Structures are given as C-alpha cells and as structure tokens.
C-alpha cells in the first residue's frame, strides 16, 4: 500500500464518519445511544478545532475540508 492510498483511505474513512454523525444528529444527540456515541467519539477530535475557528457550520466546513484534502492527495501524490 502506498502513502497515497493510505492517506486517501484514511481521509475517506473520516469523511464517512463525519457524514454518519451529521446524519444521526438529525435524529438524536443522546450520548447514551450506541451509534451516536460511536460516531461522536471518533469525530470529536476533528470537530474541536473547527468549533474554535468557526462557531457555526462546522460540520459543513469539516466535510468540505476533508473533500479538498482527498482531492489534493489524489492529484498531487
């Protein structure tokens, strides 16, 4: 596995986690829910810097930045 593939798969994994959390937030924000807690634990470290920089729309900005990073990894490496 090359570095490009590793970065691409890692960014894709985090992108799907963020999408899953965003989808679950429409239905529940209860941390006692197993599925929401799973997504919350894996994505919260990604959300913290975005909350400090951008108080609103952090989910959309996080998804856009992950997509841009994936595009750059695919095109530049």
PDB file of C-alpha atoms in Angstrom:
ATOM      1  CA  UNK A   1       0.000   0.000   0.000  1.00  0.00           C
ATOM      2  CA  UNK A   2       1.435   3.339  -0.993  1.00  0.00           C
ATOM      3  CA  UNK A   3       1.324   6.537   1.033  1.00  0.00           C
ATOM      4  CA  UNK A   4      -1.240   7.985  -1.378  1.00  0.00           C
ATOM      5  CA  UNK A   5      -3.588   5.047  -0.895  1.00  0.00           C
ATOM      6  CA  UNK A   6      -3.188   5.135   2.875  1.00  0.00           C
ATOM      7  CA  UNK A   7      -3.974   8.869   3.049  1.00  0.00           C
ATOM      8  CA  UNK A   8      -6.881   8.510   0.658  1.00  0.00           C
ATOM      9  CA  UNK A   9      -8.446   5.645   2.621  1.00  0.00           C
ATOM     10  CA  UNK A  10      -7.889   7.414   5.934  1.00  0.00           C
ATOM     11  CA  UNK A  11      -9.499  10.625   4.704  1.00  0.00           C
ATOM     12  CA  UNK A  12     -12.369   8.651   3.168  1.00  0.00           C
ATOM     13  CA  UNK A  13     -12.908   6.856   6.487  1.00  0.00           C
ATOM     14  CA  UNK A  14     -13.087  10.147   8.394  1.00  0.00           C
ATOM     15  CA  UNK A  15     -15.346  11.654   5.746  1.00  0.00           C
ATOM     16  CA  UNK A  16     -17.818   8.776   6.176  1.00  0.00           C
ATOM     17  CA  UNK A  17     -17.643   9.120   9.958  1.00  0.00           C
ATOM     18  CA  UNK A  18     -18.469  12.836   9.720  1.00  0.00           C
ATOM     19  CA  UNK A  19     -21.339  12.107   7.322  1.00  0.00           C
ATOM     20  CA  UNK A  20     -22.652   9.441   9.680  1.00  0.00           C
ATOM     21  CA  UNK A  21     -22.523  11.790  12.644  1.00  0.00           C
ATOM     22  CA  UNK A  22     -24.215  14.567  10.685  1.00  0.00           C
ATOM     23  CA  UNK A  23     -26.984  12.187   9.653  1.00  0.00           C
ATOM     24  CA  UNK A  24     -27.515  10.894  13.181  1.00  0.00           C
ATOM     25  CA  UNK A  25     -27.667  14.440  14.551  1.00  0.00           C
ATOM     26  CA  UNK A  26     -30.946  14.887  12.673  1.00  0.00           C
ATOM     27  CA  UNK A  27     -32.479  12.136  14.796  1.00  0.00           C
ATOM     28  CA  UNK A  28     -30.702  12.173  18.149  1.00  0.00           C
ATOM     29  CA  UNK A  29     -27.926  13.780  20.136  1.00  0.00           C
ATOM     30  CA  UNK A  30     -28.208  11.360  23.011  1.00  0.00           C
ATOM     31  CA  UNK A  31     -24.780  10.059  24.039  1.00  0.00           C
ATOM     32  CA  UNK A  32     -26.460   7.009  25.569  1.00  0.00           C
ATOM     33  CA  UNK A  33     -27.302   5.893  22.026  1.00  0.00           C
ATOM     34  CA  UNK A  34     -24.635   3.381  20.963  1.00  0.00           C
ATOM     35  CA  UNK A  35     -24.426   4.515  17.320  1.00  0.00           C
ATOM     36  CA  UNK A  36     -24.289   8.228  18.087  1.00  0.00           C
ATOM     37  CA  UNK A  37     -21.686   7.673  20.809  1.00  0.00           C
ATOM     38  CA  UNK A  38     -19.540   5.666  18.335  1.00  0.00           C
ATOM     39  CA  UNK A  39     -19.570   8.448  15.752  1.00  0.00           C
ATOM     40  CA  UNK A  40     -19.148  11.112  18.420  1.00  0.00           C
ATOM     41  CA  UNK A  41     -16.020   9.525  19.922  1.00  0.00           C
ATOM     42  CA  UNK A  42     -14.259   9.178  16.584  1.00  0.00           C
ATOM     43  CA  UNK A  43     -15.195  12.562  15.143  1.00  0.00           C
ATOM     44  CA  UNK A  44     -14.978  14.825  18.188  1.00  0.00           C
ATOM     45  CA  UNK A  45     -11.194  15.361  17.829  1.00  0.00           C
ATOM     46  CA  UNK A  46     -11.868  16.591  14.286  1.00  0.00           C
ATOM     47  CA  UNK A  47     -14.652  18.913  15.393  1.00  0.00           C
ATOM     48  CA  UNK A  48     -12.782  20.699  18.224  1.00  0.00           C
ATOM     49  CA  UNK A  49     -10.517  22.904  16.044  1.00  0.00           C
ATOM     50  CA  UNK A  50     -13.429  23.801  13.772  1.00  0.00           C
ATOM     51  CA  UNK A  51     -15.602  24.873  16.709  1.00  0.00           C
ATOM     52  CA  UNK A  52     -12.904  27.289  17.867  1.00  0.00           C
ATOM     53  CA  UNK A  53     -12.357  28.814  14.418  1.00  0.00           C
ATOM     54  CA  UNK A  54     -15.935  28.735  13.129  1.00  0.00           C
ATOM     55  CA  UNK A  55     -18.693  28.808  15.770  1.00  0.00           C
ATOM     56  CA  UNK A  56     -21.367  27.825  13.248  1.00  0.00           C
ATOM     57  CA  UNK A  57     -21.445  25.486  10.236  1.00  0.00           C
ATOM     58  CA  UNK A  58     -18.530  23.398  11.484  1.00  0.00           C
ATOM     59  CA  UNK A  59     -19.937  20.142  10.037  1.00  0.00           C
ATOM     60  CA  UNK A  60     -20.167  21.580   6.542  1.00  0.00           C
ATOM     61  CA  UNK A  61     -16.699  23.113   6.762  1.00  0.00           C
ATOM     62  CA  UNK A  62     -15.255  19.858   8.050  1.00  0.00           C
ATOM     63  CA  UNK A  63     -16.752  17.903   5.154  1.00  0.00           C
ATOM     64  CA  UNK A  64     -15.531  20.446   2.609  1.00  0.00           C
ATOM     65  CA  UNK A  65     -12.015  20.421   4.049  1.00  0.00           C
ATOM     66  CA  UNK A  66     -11.930  16.594   4.011  1.00  0.00           C
ATOM     67  CA  UNK A  67     -13.058  16.572   0.389  1.00  0.00           C
ATOM     68  CA  UNK A  68     -10.407  19.131  -0.548  1.00  0.00           C
ATOM     69  CA  UNK A  69      -7.732  17.113   1.256  1.00  0.00           C
ATOM     70  CA  UNK A  70      -8.804  13.943  -0.544  1.00  0.00           C
ATOM     71  CA  UNK A  71      -8.693  15.767  -3.873  1.00  0.00           C
ATOM     72  CA  UNK A  72      -5.210  17.090  -3.119  1.00  0.00           C
ATOM     73  CA  UNK A  73      -3.954  13.661  -2.060  1.00  0.00           C
ATOM     74  CA  UNK A  74      -5.267  12.051  -5.222  1.00  0.00           C
ATOM     75  CA  UNK A  75      -3.988  14.762  -7.576  1.00  0.00           C
ATOM     76  CA  UNK A  76      -0.675  15.721  -6.003  1.00  0.00           C
ATOM     77  CA  UNK A  77       0.733  12.460  -4.678  1.00  0.00           C
TER      78      UNK A  77
END
